GROMACS .gro file of C-alpha atoms in nm:
model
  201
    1UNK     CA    1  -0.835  -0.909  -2.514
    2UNK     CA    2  -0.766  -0.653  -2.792
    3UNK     CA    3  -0.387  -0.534  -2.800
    4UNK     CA    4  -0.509  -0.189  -2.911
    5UNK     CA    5  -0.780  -0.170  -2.628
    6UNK     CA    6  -0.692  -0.420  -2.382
    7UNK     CA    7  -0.932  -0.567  -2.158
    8UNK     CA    8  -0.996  -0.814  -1.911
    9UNK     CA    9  -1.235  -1.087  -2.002
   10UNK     CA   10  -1.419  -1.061  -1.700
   11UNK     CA   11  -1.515  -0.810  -1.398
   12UNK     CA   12  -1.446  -0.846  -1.080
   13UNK     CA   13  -1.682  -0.623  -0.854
   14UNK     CA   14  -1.478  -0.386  -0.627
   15UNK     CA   15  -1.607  -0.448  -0.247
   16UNK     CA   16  -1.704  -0.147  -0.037
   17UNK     CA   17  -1.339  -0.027   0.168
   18UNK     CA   18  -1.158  -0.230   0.000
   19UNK     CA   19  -0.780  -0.116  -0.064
   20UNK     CA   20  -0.755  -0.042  -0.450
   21UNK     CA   21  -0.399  -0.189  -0.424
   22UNK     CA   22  -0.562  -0.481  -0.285
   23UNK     CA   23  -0.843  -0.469  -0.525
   24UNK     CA   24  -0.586  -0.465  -0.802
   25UNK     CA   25  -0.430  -0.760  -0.616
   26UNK     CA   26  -0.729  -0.959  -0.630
   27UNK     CA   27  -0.832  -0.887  -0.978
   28UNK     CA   28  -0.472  -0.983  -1.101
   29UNK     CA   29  -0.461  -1.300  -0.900
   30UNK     CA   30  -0.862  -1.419  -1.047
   31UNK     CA   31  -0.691  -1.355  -1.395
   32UNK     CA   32  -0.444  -1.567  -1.301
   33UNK     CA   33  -0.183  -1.250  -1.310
   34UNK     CA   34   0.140  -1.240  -1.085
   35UNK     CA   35  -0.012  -0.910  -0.898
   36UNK     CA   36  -0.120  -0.535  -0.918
   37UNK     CA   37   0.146  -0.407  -1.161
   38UNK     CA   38   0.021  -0.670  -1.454
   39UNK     CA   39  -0.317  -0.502  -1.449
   40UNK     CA   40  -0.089  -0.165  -1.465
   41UNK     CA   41   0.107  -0.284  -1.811
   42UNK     CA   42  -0.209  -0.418  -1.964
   43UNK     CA   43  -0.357  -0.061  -1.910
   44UNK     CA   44  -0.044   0.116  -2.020
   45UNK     CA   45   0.059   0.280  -1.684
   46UNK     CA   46   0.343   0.319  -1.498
   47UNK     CA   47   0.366   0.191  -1.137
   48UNK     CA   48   0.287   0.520  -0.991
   49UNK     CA   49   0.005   0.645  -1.208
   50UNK     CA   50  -0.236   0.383  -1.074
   51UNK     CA   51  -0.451   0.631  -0.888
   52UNK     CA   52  -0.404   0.940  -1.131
   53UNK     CA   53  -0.746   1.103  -1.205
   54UNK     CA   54  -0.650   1.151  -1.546
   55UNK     CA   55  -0.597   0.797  -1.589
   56UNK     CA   56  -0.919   0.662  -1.411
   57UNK     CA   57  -1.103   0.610  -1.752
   58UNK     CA   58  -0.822   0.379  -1.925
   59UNK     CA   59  -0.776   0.191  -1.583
   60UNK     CA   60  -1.170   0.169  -1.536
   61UNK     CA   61  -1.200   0.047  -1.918
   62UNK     CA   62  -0.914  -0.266  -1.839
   63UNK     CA   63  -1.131  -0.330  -1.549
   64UNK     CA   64  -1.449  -0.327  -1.658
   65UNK     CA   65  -1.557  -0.083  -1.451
   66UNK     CA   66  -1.714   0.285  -1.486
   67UNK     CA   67  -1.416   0.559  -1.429
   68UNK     CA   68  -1.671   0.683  -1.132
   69UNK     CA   69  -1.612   0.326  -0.944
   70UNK     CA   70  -1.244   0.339  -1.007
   71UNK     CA   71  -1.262   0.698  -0.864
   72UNK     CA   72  -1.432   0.614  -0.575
   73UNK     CA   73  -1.186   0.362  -0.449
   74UNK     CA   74  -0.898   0.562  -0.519
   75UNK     CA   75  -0.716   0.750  -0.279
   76UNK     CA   76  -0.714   1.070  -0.507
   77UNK     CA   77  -0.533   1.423  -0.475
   78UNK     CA   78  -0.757   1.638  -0.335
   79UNK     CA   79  -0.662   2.030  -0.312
   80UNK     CA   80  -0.679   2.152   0.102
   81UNK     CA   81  -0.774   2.526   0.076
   82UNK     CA   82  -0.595   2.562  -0.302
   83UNK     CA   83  -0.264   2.523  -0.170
   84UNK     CA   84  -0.169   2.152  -0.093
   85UNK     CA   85  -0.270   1.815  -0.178
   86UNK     CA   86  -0.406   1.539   0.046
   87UNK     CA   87  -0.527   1.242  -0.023
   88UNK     CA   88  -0.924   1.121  -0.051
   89UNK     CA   89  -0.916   0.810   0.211
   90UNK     CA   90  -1.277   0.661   0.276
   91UNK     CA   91  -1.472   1.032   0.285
   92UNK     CA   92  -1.176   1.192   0.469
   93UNK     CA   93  -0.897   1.408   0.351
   94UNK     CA   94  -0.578   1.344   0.487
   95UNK     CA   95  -0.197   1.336   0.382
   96UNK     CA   96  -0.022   1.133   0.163
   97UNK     CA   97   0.263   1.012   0.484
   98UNK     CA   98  -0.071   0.845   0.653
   99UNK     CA   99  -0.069   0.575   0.412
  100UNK     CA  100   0.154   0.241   0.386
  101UNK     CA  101   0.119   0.156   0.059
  102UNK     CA  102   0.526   0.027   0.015
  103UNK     CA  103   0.452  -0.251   0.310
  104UNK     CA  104   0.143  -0.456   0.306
  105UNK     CA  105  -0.028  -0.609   0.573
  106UNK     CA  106  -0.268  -0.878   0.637
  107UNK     CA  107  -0.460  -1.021   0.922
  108UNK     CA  108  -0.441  -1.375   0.886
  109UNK     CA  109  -0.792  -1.423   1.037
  110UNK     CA  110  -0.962  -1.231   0.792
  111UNK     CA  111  -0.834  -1.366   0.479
  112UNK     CA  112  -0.962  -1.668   0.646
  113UNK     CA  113  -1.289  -1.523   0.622
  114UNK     CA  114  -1.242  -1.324   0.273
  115UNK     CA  115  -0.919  -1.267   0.078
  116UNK     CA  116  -0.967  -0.926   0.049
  117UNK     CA  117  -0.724  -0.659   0.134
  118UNK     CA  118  -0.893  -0.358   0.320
  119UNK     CA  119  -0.850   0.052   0.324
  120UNK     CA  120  -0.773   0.086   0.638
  121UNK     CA  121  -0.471  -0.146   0.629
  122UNK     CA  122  -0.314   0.073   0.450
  123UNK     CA  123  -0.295   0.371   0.679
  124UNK     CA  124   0.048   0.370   0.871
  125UNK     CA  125  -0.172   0.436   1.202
  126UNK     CA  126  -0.321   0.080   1.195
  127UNK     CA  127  -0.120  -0.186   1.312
  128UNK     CA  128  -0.399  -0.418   1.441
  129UNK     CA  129  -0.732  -0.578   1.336
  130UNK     CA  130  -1.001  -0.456   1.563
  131UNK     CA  131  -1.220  -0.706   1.465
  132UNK     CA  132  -1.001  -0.994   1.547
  133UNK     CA  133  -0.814  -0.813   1.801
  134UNK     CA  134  -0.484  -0.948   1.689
  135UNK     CA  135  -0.169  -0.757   1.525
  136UNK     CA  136  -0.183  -0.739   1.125
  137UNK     CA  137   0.135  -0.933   0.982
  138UNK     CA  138   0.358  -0.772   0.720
  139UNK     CA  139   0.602  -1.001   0.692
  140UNK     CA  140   0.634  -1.421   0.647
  141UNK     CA  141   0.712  -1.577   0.926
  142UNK     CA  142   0.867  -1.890   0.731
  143UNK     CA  143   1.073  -1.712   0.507
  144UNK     CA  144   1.122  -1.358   0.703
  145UNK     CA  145   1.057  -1.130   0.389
  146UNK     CA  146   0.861  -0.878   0.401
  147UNK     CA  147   0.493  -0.913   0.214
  148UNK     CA  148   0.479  -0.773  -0.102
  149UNK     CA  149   0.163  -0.708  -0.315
  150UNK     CA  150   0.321  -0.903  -0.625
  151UNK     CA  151   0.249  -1.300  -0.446
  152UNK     CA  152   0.101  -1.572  -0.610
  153UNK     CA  153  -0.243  -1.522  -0.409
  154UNK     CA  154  -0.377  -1.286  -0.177
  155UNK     CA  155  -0.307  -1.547   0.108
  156UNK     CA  156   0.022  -1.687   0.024
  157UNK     CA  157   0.387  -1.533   0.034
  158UNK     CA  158   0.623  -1.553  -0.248
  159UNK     CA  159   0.764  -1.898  -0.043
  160UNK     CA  160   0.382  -2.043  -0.113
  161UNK     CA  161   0.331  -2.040   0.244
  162UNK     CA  162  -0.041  -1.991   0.336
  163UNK     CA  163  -0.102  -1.674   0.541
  164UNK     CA  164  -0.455  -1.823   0.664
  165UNK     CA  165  -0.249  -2.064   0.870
  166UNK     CA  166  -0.003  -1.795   1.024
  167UNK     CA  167  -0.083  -1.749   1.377
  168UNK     CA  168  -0.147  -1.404   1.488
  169UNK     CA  169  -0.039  -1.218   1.755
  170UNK     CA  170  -0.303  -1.037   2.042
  171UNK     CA  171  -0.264  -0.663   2.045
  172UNK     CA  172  -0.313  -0.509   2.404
  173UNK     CA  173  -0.620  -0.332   2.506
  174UNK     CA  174  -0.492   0.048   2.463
  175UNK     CA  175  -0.352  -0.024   2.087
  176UNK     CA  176  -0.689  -0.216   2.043
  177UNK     CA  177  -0.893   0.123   2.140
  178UNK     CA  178  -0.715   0.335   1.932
  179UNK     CA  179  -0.701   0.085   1.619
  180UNK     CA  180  -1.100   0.117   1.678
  181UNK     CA  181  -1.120   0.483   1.645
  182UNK     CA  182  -0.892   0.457   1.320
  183UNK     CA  183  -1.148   0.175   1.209
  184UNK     CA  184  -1.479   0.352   1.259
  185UNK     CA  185  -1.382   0.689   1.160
  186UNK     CA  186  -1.266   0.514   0.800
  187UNK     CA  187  -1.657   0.373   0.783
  188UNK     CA  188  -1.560  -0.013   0.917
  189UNK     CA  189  -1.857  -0.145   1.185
  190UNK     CA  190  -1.728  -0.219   1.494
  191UNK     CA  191  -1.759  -0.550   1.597
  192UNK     CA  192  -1.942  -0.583   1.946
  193UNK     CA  193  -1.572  -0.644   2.119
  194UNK     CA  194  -1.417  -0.340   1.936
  195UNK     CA  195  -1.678  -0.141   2.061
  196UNK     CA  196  -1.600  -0.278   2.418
  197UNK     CA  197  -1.271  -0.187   2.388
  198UNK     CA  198  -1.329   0.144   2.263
  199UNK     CA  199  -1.495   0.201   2.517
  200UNK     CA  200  -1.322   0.110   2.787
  201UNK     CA  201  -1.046   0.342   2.690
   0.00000   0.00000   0.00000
């Protein structure tokens, strides 16, 4: 990696809705980097520039990716009739309160399946995984601290526990029908049981 145009030695391909927080997470943690901000100090950036279109090229070129893919993940300023800003989320416009970026969240059952953090977690809305039909966790249950996106992997707390072992707890039906809506209007497929319980709303 040059000093004077750092990069990392290898790519890691961005997943379709996947959180670019989490993405950044999971990039960091294959580099064997403490979490999203390292990738931020290699490029140069400050903390809250991560997502600035201005900066997509220089984050892109740490990443190994084309400024377009960085783009597309990002959840970008967009102008709403020339007077405020929103935020690009998954095709949709909407404003910058509807996301949870301070608090993570996982569901333990699909890091099982993937360690991958997705989009829609981080909307404030969702507080459940439709697919598994449980509540998403957002903080340790061994140590009681909240999750934070600097961990030593995306499935284990700062305490090392394992967050693929954390039990998770069912939501109810009506919360499950609503978290369904949130999940296919932000592109996820429904599983068969999400659509059941959409529709039985």
């Amino acid at each position: 990696m040059s000093a004077e145009n750092p990069r990392l030695l290898f790519r890691v391909d961005p997943l379709p809705l996947e959180s670019p927080r989490g993405y950044l997470s999971r990039v960091a943690h294959e580099h064997g980097y403490p979490g999203p901000l390292s990738i931020a100090r290699i490029a140069g950036l400050q903390r809250t520039n991560l997502e600035r279109n201005e900066d997509a090229e220089r984050i892109a070129h740490v990443l190994r990716l084309e400024p377009e893919e960085w783009r597309a993940m990002c959840y970008r300023q967009v102008r709403d009739k020339g007077r405020y800003f929103l935020r690009s989320f998954c095709g949709h416009s909407i404003t910058a309160d509807a996301l949870n970026y301070g608090r993570t969240r996982v569901c333990p059952d699909c890091l099982r399946e993937r360690p991958v953090c997705w989009a829609v977690w981080d909307l404030g809305l969702v507080s459940a995984c439709s697919q598994h039909r449980c509540y998403l966790i957002d903080q340790c249950p061994a140590c009681g601290r909240r999750l934070r996106w600097r961990r030593p992997s995306m499935c284990r707390c700062r305490c090392g526990v394992d967050l693929r072992s954390v039990p998770a707890d069912p939501a109810p039906q009506d919360l499950l029908a609503i978290q369904a809506l949130i999940y296919r209007a932000s592109g996820v497929t429904l599983t068969a049981q999400a659509q059941e319980d959409l529709d039985a709303a």
